[in-house]
Amino acid sequence: MISRVYATDTQSKSSDIAATVLAASSPLQILAACDAVESFLHKHTPDQYRWFFSITFPTLICKIFGFDESSSSSSAAVKSLSPSGWIDIAALSNDSQLSGRIFSLLSPTGVLLSSIVATDGLSLVEYVFPVERLPEWVRYMLQNERDSRVLSDLCPLFKNRLKEDSVKGSSFQVQLNVFEYYMFWFVYYPVCRGNSEGPQTVRVRRSRRFRLENWAYSIPGLSSTKRGMEQKNEGNLYMRLLYAYLRAYVPVGDVKAHQPYRSSLLQYSFAYDTPVVEKAEFLVNTLIHFWLVDNDFSPLPVNLCKSFGVAFPFRSVLGETPPTSGLGEVVNVFVKYLNLSSIASTDGTDQVDYTESPRWKVGGTFYTAQSRNAVSVVHSGSSWNSWIQRPLYRFILRTFLYCPVEGSIKNASQVFTLWVSYLEPWTICMEEFAELDANLGKSNVSSLKEVTPSMQHGYTSSWQVFVLANYLYYNSLVMHFIGFAHKFLHTDPEVIVKMVSKVITILTSSTELMDLIKNVAIVFYSKPTGSSKSMLNALHRYTPSIREQLQDWEDGLSETDADGSFLHENWNKDLGLFSDGEDGGQKLLQLFVLRAESELQLIGGENLSQNLQCLDRLKTELCQLFGGPILKPMNTPETVQCEHLRDEIFKPRSFGNRAMVDIKYKGDWMKRPISDDEIGWLAKVLVKLSGWLNESLGLSQVQSSQDSPSWSYVDLSSDARSVCGPMETIKVVLCSFISWILVLRGAGVRFMREHGFRVNLRVLASKKMVVVLLIIAAFSLLRRAFCRVG
């Protein structure tokens, strides 16, 4: 038993160290504070750590990450980062000694983390994590008592960690031990930094001469220019810590060494949990929900939520919000590391034979009693990949869909790099982590070599399971990216062409891979013939799972102005990359090539020849992908002249050649589906009426503003008489008035043609507009009624 005097002395020393940590804002002060922390922990036993983790540790977290302590936790949903955070100071000062000292303090093998593990073993301290720092979807669930009670069953991250507030009674709070509390703050750091830097990010100017240089720098293979030293060191310490924690707590290649009771990390009975497995699952779930899910309006599988009777109204709250900016680089390290387990599972020993659709694993842990009718998905054997498939897909897709044209471009470039890296897991090798491995012990490096041999791999048949499990990344997500490329092509044609070429190069890098992607698309729309020997029939058993993935992973997403209006109408029902329709991949890529050629010709410049060669390579790759020429011969009468291509490329399809019921919500005035703010039948009627008026007035055809209009004139005969009498005078005035009306009408129609304007009566279908008109009509009727009575 610890004496009261000794406990008081420990409390006093902990307060002194907290004051030292709080005042540390220069490199020398930070070094001294690190020494003070480690000295205290070395001199005391675990049962004497209570006051340190009660007083000093919260202050240490705030100083390490730069969280602002000045404002109370209830005053704002997200606190801004202070520039005095130790990690930021180390990055800005480019001081290797300071970075190394902070890394040593926070290392998994350091005295601080060792003391944290010892403290948790004695259950000395427990923290309450602020609700306003949790992922957005969790914060909204905790506002409702019913949703709060089911949250721990829906999300394993909060199982046994969500408890009722003893003070407020009905409200719930997240209670964590020391290790969990530290990891929550560690993972929250880039989220807070992204939210803080969001409004200050550089905006894209809509100028044809502007270049998205950040994209070129951040996309592998798109630029030979090396990033500056400041950019290279930015976030380097945090990356090293992230990788160190993954290596220490999340097993991949040596996973079986930690689990004597099961053959793989993801296939086991929940009763055989070990601290190693619990810690690994906790860390992976924390990274997924803070980084990938966070503000997603469909955070969990749809069927899983239905089985618990939970419906998320997050679409109306979160809206079309892209993921937090600045997460692309850290997520890339996280995803690449987890995919090492996919490499370990391609040795043939853990391959999965999909004779039936496997069940969805809730956060990786299979709840047989609670899964009920959970959605079935293909997962890739004994790897972490099944944990990140859905949240990562939605993370990438939401970035492409909701990236604003006038917004920051850095986030989209990082996410693109993440996606193309995910498409080629077989290229991951030890050199990918060489710089991060330099900070770890030799034992960790040697164990990593067992997972990732130091050699480049191409696609082989052993990766078929991975591709089938992640097929939407190779088909549907490509379609969405084509829409993204169309949307941003005008900002920098050179970079966008290279991005599209990079994706197509990956798809055509292996004939075996390309055939697999094509064959799955074929069987997706066909029926089995009954012959079990056919390779296509062998792929039919995968289509139910892919179809369910398509419905679930794109839940709640819809075409809006943010999408570029190039996506197929039933985008969450079909695979369109190899479709022959107007919204199929071949037609959209053909359109992209035509637009890109026109844009590159317009900007000209010294790199024109090189850019056209890149476009020619893209055409060659597209011919290889689709098995034929991507463009029609230039001598066909349907070919559009180059000088008129820019004006004609987005010309709406003629209304007169189509039935009224075939009008689609395409273009920039009829493209979106019926919204909740509109009266459905009225919107359809007004859309048809608008199409008829535009066709009648000739507004469906674009008229160049450079064409000089042909003016009509009146040739007066030589025997014209003077106007006499009142009747002739009235006739002349009336004819003149009608003539002026016709002239104004013609001028108005001509103006609308030149500027591409269309008649849009759909705005009158708004419920607000209808309500206003009804109120005005009712007021007018009441006014007339009272006037008659009076």
mmCIF file of C-alpha atoms in Angstrom, residues 477-620:
data_model
loop_
_atom_site.group_PDB
_atom_site.id
_atom_site.type_symbol
_atom_site.label_atom_id
_atom_site.label_comp_id
_atom_site.label_asym_id
_atom_site.label_seq_id
_atom_site.Cartn_x
_atom_site.Cartn_y
_atom_site.Cartn_z
ATOM 1 C CA LEU A 477 -15.204 3.208 -59.631
ATOM 2 C CA VAL A 478 -13.470 3.632 -62.995
ATOM 3 C CA MET A 479 -16.768 4.890 -64.407
ATOM 4 C CA HIS A 480 -17.132 7.428 -61.627
ATOM 5 C CA PHE A 481 -13.559 8.549 -62.169
ATOM 6 C CA ILE A 482 -14.311 9.155 -65.854
ATOM 7 C CA GLY A 483 -17.013 11.575 -64.729
ATOM 8 C CA PHE A 484 -14.484 13.232 -62.440
ATOM 9 C CA ALA A 485 -12.017 13.506 -65.348
ATOM 10 C CA HIS A 486 -14.645 15.156 -67.566
ATOM 11 C CA LYS A 487 -15.479 17.580 -64.795
ATOM 12 C CA PHE A 488 -11.881 18.743 -64.272
ATOM 13 C CA LEU A 489 -10.543 18.396 -67.812
ATOM 14 C CA HIS A 490 -10.789 22.137 -68.473
ATOM 15 C CA THR A 491 -8.584 22.955 -65.455
ATOM 16 C CA ASP A 492 -5.502 21.076 -66.658
ATOM 17 C CA PRO A 493 -5.877 18.765 -69.678
ATOM 18 C CA GLU A 494 -2.264 17.561 -69.467
ATOM 19 C CA VAL A 495 -2.527 16.175 -65.939
ATOM 20 C CA ILE A 496 -6.055 14.802 -66.350
ATOM 21 C CA VAL A 497 -5.022 12.889 -69.492
ATOM 22 C CA LYS A 498 -2.090 11.390 -67.577
ATOM 23 C CA MET A 499 -4.392 10.399 -64.721
ATOM 24 C CA VAL A 500 -6.813 8.620 -67.063
ATOM 25 C CA SER A 501 -3.905 6.999 -68.871
ATOM 26 C CA LYS A 502 -2.522 5.756 -65.542
ATOM 27 C CA VAL A 503 -5.791 3.995 -64.706
ATOM 28 C CA ILE A 504 -6.181 2.436 -68.170
ATOM 29 C CA THR A 505 -2.538 1.306 -68.070
ATOM 30 C CA ILE A 506 -3.238 -0.599 -64.861
ATOM 31 C CA LEU A 507 -6.288 -2.304 -66.357
ATOM 32 C CA THR A 508 -4.347 -3.344 -69.472
ATOM 33 C CA SER A 509 -1.072 -4.168 -67.700
ATOM 34 C CA SER A 510 -1.846 -7.881 -67.847
ATOM 35 C CA THR A 511 -3.858 -9.776 -70.447
ATOM 36 C CA GLU A 512 -5.012 -12.175 -67.738
ATOM 37 C CA LEU A 513 -6.218 -9.313 -65.547
ATOM 38 C CA MET A 514 -7.963 -7.582 -68.438
ATOM 39 C CA ASP A 515 -9.723 -10.797 -69.480
ATOM 40 C CA LEU A 516 -10.881 -11.398 -65.901
ATOM 41 C CA ILE A 517 -12.386 -7.912 -65.628
ATOM 42 C CA LYS A 518 -14.128 -8.296 -68.986
ATOM 43 C CA ASN A 519 -15.441 -11.781 -68.258
ATOM 44 C CA VAL A 520 -16.968 -10.743 -64.946
ATOM 45 C CA ALA A 521 -18.730 -7.867 -66.714
ATOM 46 C CA ILE A 522 -20.058 -10.338 -69.296
ATOM 47 C CA VAL A 523 -21.444 -12.826 -66.794
ATOM 48 C CA PHE A 524 -22.934 -10.004 -64.740
ATOM 49 C CA TYR A 525 -25.623 -9.543 -67.418
ATOM 50 C CA SER A 526 -25.895 -13.125 -68.663
ATOM 51 C CA LYS A 527 -27.298 -16.393 -67.387
ATOM 52 C CA PRO A 528 -25.296 -19.584 -66.855
ATOM 53 C CA THR A 529 -25.573 -22.098 -69.691
ATOM 54 C CA GLY A 530 -25.289 -25.127 -67.449
ATOM 55 C CA SER A 531 -21.821 -26.266 -68.464
ATOM 56 C CA SER A 532 -19.599 -26.274 -65.398
ATOM 57 C CA LYS A 533 -16.457 -26.452 -67.541
ATOM 58 C CA SER A 534 -16.931 -23.013 -69.018
ATOM 59 C CA MET A 535 -14.758 -20.337 -67.418
ATOM 60 C CA LEU A 536 -17.570 -17.800 -67.733
ATOM 61 C CA ASN A 537 -19.982 -20.105 -65.930
ATOM 62 C CA ALA A 538 -17.429 -20.534 -63.158
ATOM 63 C CA LEU A 539 -17.575 -16.776 -62.577
ATOM 64 C CA HIS A 540 -21.370 -16.726 -62.218
ATOM 65 C CA ARG A 541 -21.171 -17.616 -58.537
ATOM 66 C CA TYR A 542 -19.469 -14.288 -57.854
ATOM 67 C CA THR A 543 -22.144 -12.079 -59.434
ATOM 68 C CA PRO A 544 -24.635 -12.164 -56.505
ATOM 69 C CA SER A 545 -22.000 -10.867 -54.120
ATOM 70 C CA ILE A 546 -20.805 -8.209 -56.588
ATOM 71 C CA ARG A 547 -24.395 -7.116 -57.155
ATOM 72 C CA GLU A 548 -24.977 -6.798 -53.416
ATOM 73 C CA GLN A 549 -21.725 -4.894 -53.043
ATOM 74 C CA LEU A 550 -22.822 -2.503 -55.784
ATOM 75 C CA GLN A 551 -26.118 -1.798 -54.042
ATOM 76 C CA ASP A 552 -24.559 -1.462 -50.604
ATOM 77 C CA TRP A 553 -21.320 0.415 -51.330
ATOM 78 C CA GLU A 554 -23.104 3.100 -53.356
ATOM 79 C CA ASP A 555 -26.032 3.440 -50.989
ATOM 80 C CA GLY A 556 -27.573 6.913 -50.966
ATOM 81 C CA LEU A 557 -25.363 8.313 -53.733
ATOM 82 C CA SER A 558 -27.177 10.102 -56.559
ATOM 83 C CA GLU A 559 -26.504 12.226 -59.609
ATOM 84 C CA THR A 560 -26.290 15.920 -58.847
ATOM 85 C CA ASP A 561 -24.498 18.955 -60.166
ATOM 86 C CA ALA A 562 -21.333 17.742 -58.445
ATOM 87 C CA ASP A 563 -21.097 14.611 -60.563
ATOM 88 C CA GLY A 564 -20.452 16.169 -63.952
ATOM 89 C CA SER A 565 -23.636 14.521 -65.335
ATOM 90 C CA PHE A 566 -21.630 11.820 -67.136
ATOM 91 C CA LEU A 567 -22.644 8.926 -64.913
ATOM 92 C CA HIS A 568 -25.212 6.339 -65.942
ATOM 93 C CA GLU A 569 -28.713 6.774 -64.579
ATOM 94 C CA ASN A 570 -28.942 3.455 -62.735
ATOM 95 C CA TRP A 571 -25.443 3.791 -61.407
ATOM 96 C CA ASN A 572 -26.037 1.735 -58.275
ATOM 97 C CA LYS A 573 -27.566 -1.169 -60.220
ATOM 98 C CA ASP A 574 -25.309 -1.830 -63.212
ATOM 99 C CA LEU A 575 -21.675 -2.097 -64.232
ATOM 100 C CA GLY A 576 -21.038 0.260 -67.126
ATOM 101 C CA LEU A 577 -17.359 0.115 -68.035
ATOM 102 C CA PHE A 578 -17.874 -2.286 -70.949
ATOM 103 C CA SER A 579 -21.436 -1.241 -71.741
ATOM 104 C CA ASP A 580 -22.253 -0.259 -75.325
ATOM 105 C CA GLY A 581 -24.843 2.338 -74.324
ATOM 106 C CA GLU A 582 -24.522 6.094 -74.423
ATOM 107 C CA ASP A 583 -23.448 6.122 -70.781
ATOM 108 C CA GLY A 584 -21.063 3.197 -71.165
ATOM 109 C CA GLY A 585 -17.351 3.416 -70.580
ATOM 110 C CA GLN A 586 -16.395 3.200 -74.246
ATOM 111 C CA LYS A 587 -18.598 6.134 -75.302
ATOM 112 C CA LEU A 588 -17.571 8.291 -72.355
ATOM 113 C CA LEU A 589 -13.882 7.589 -72.943
ATOM 114 C CA GLN A 590 -14.362 8.319 -76.638
ATOM 115 C CA LEU A 591 -15.915 11.625 -75.650
ATOM 116 C CA PHE A 592 -13.049 12.256 -73.245
ATOM 117 C CA VAL A 593 -10.431 11.676 -75.951
ATOM 118 C CA LEU A 594 -12.192 14.117 -78.296
ATOM 119 C CA ARG A 595 -12.487 16.769 -75.600
ATOM 120 C CA ALA A 596 -8.901 16.240 -74.443
ATOM 121 C CA GLU A 597 -7.558 16.614 -77.984
ATOM 122 C CA SER A 598 -9.491 19.838 -78.420
ATOM 123 C CA GLU A 599 -8.333 21.199 -75.052
ATOM 124 C CA LEU A 600 -4.693 20.324 -75.709
ATOM 125 C CA GLN A 601 -4.832 22.014 -79.119
ATOM 126 C CA LEU A 602 -6.304 25.141 -77.544
ATOM 127 C CA ILE A 603 -3.676 25.534 -74.818
ATOM 128 C CA GLY A 604 -0.813 24.752 -77.227
ATOM 129 C CA GLY A 605 2.532 25.459 -75.586
ATOM 130 C CA GLU A 606 5.935 23.842 -75.824
ATOM 131 C CA ASN A 607 4.665 20.488 -74.546
ATOM 132 C CA LEU A 608 1.954 20.139 -77.193
ATOM 133 C CA SER A 609 3.792 17.410 -79.112
ATOM 134 C CA GLN A 610 4.513 15.465 -75.915
ATOM 135 C CA ASN A 611 0.930 15.826 -74.718
ATOM 136 C CA LEU A 612 -0.458 14.583 -78.037
ATOM 137 C CA GLN A 613 1.874 11.584 -77.859
ATOM 138 C CA CYS A 614 0.511 10.806 -74.388
ATOM 139 C CA LEU A 615 -3.009 11.047 -75.798
ATOM 140 C CA ASP A 616 -2.050 8.692 -78.631
ATOM 141 C CA ARG A 617 -0.778 6.179 -76.070
ATOM 142 C CA LEU A 618 -4.076 6.482 -74.270
ATOM 143 C CA LYS A 619 -5.925 5.756 -77.524
ATOM 144 C CA THR A 620 -3.779 2.666 -78.042
#
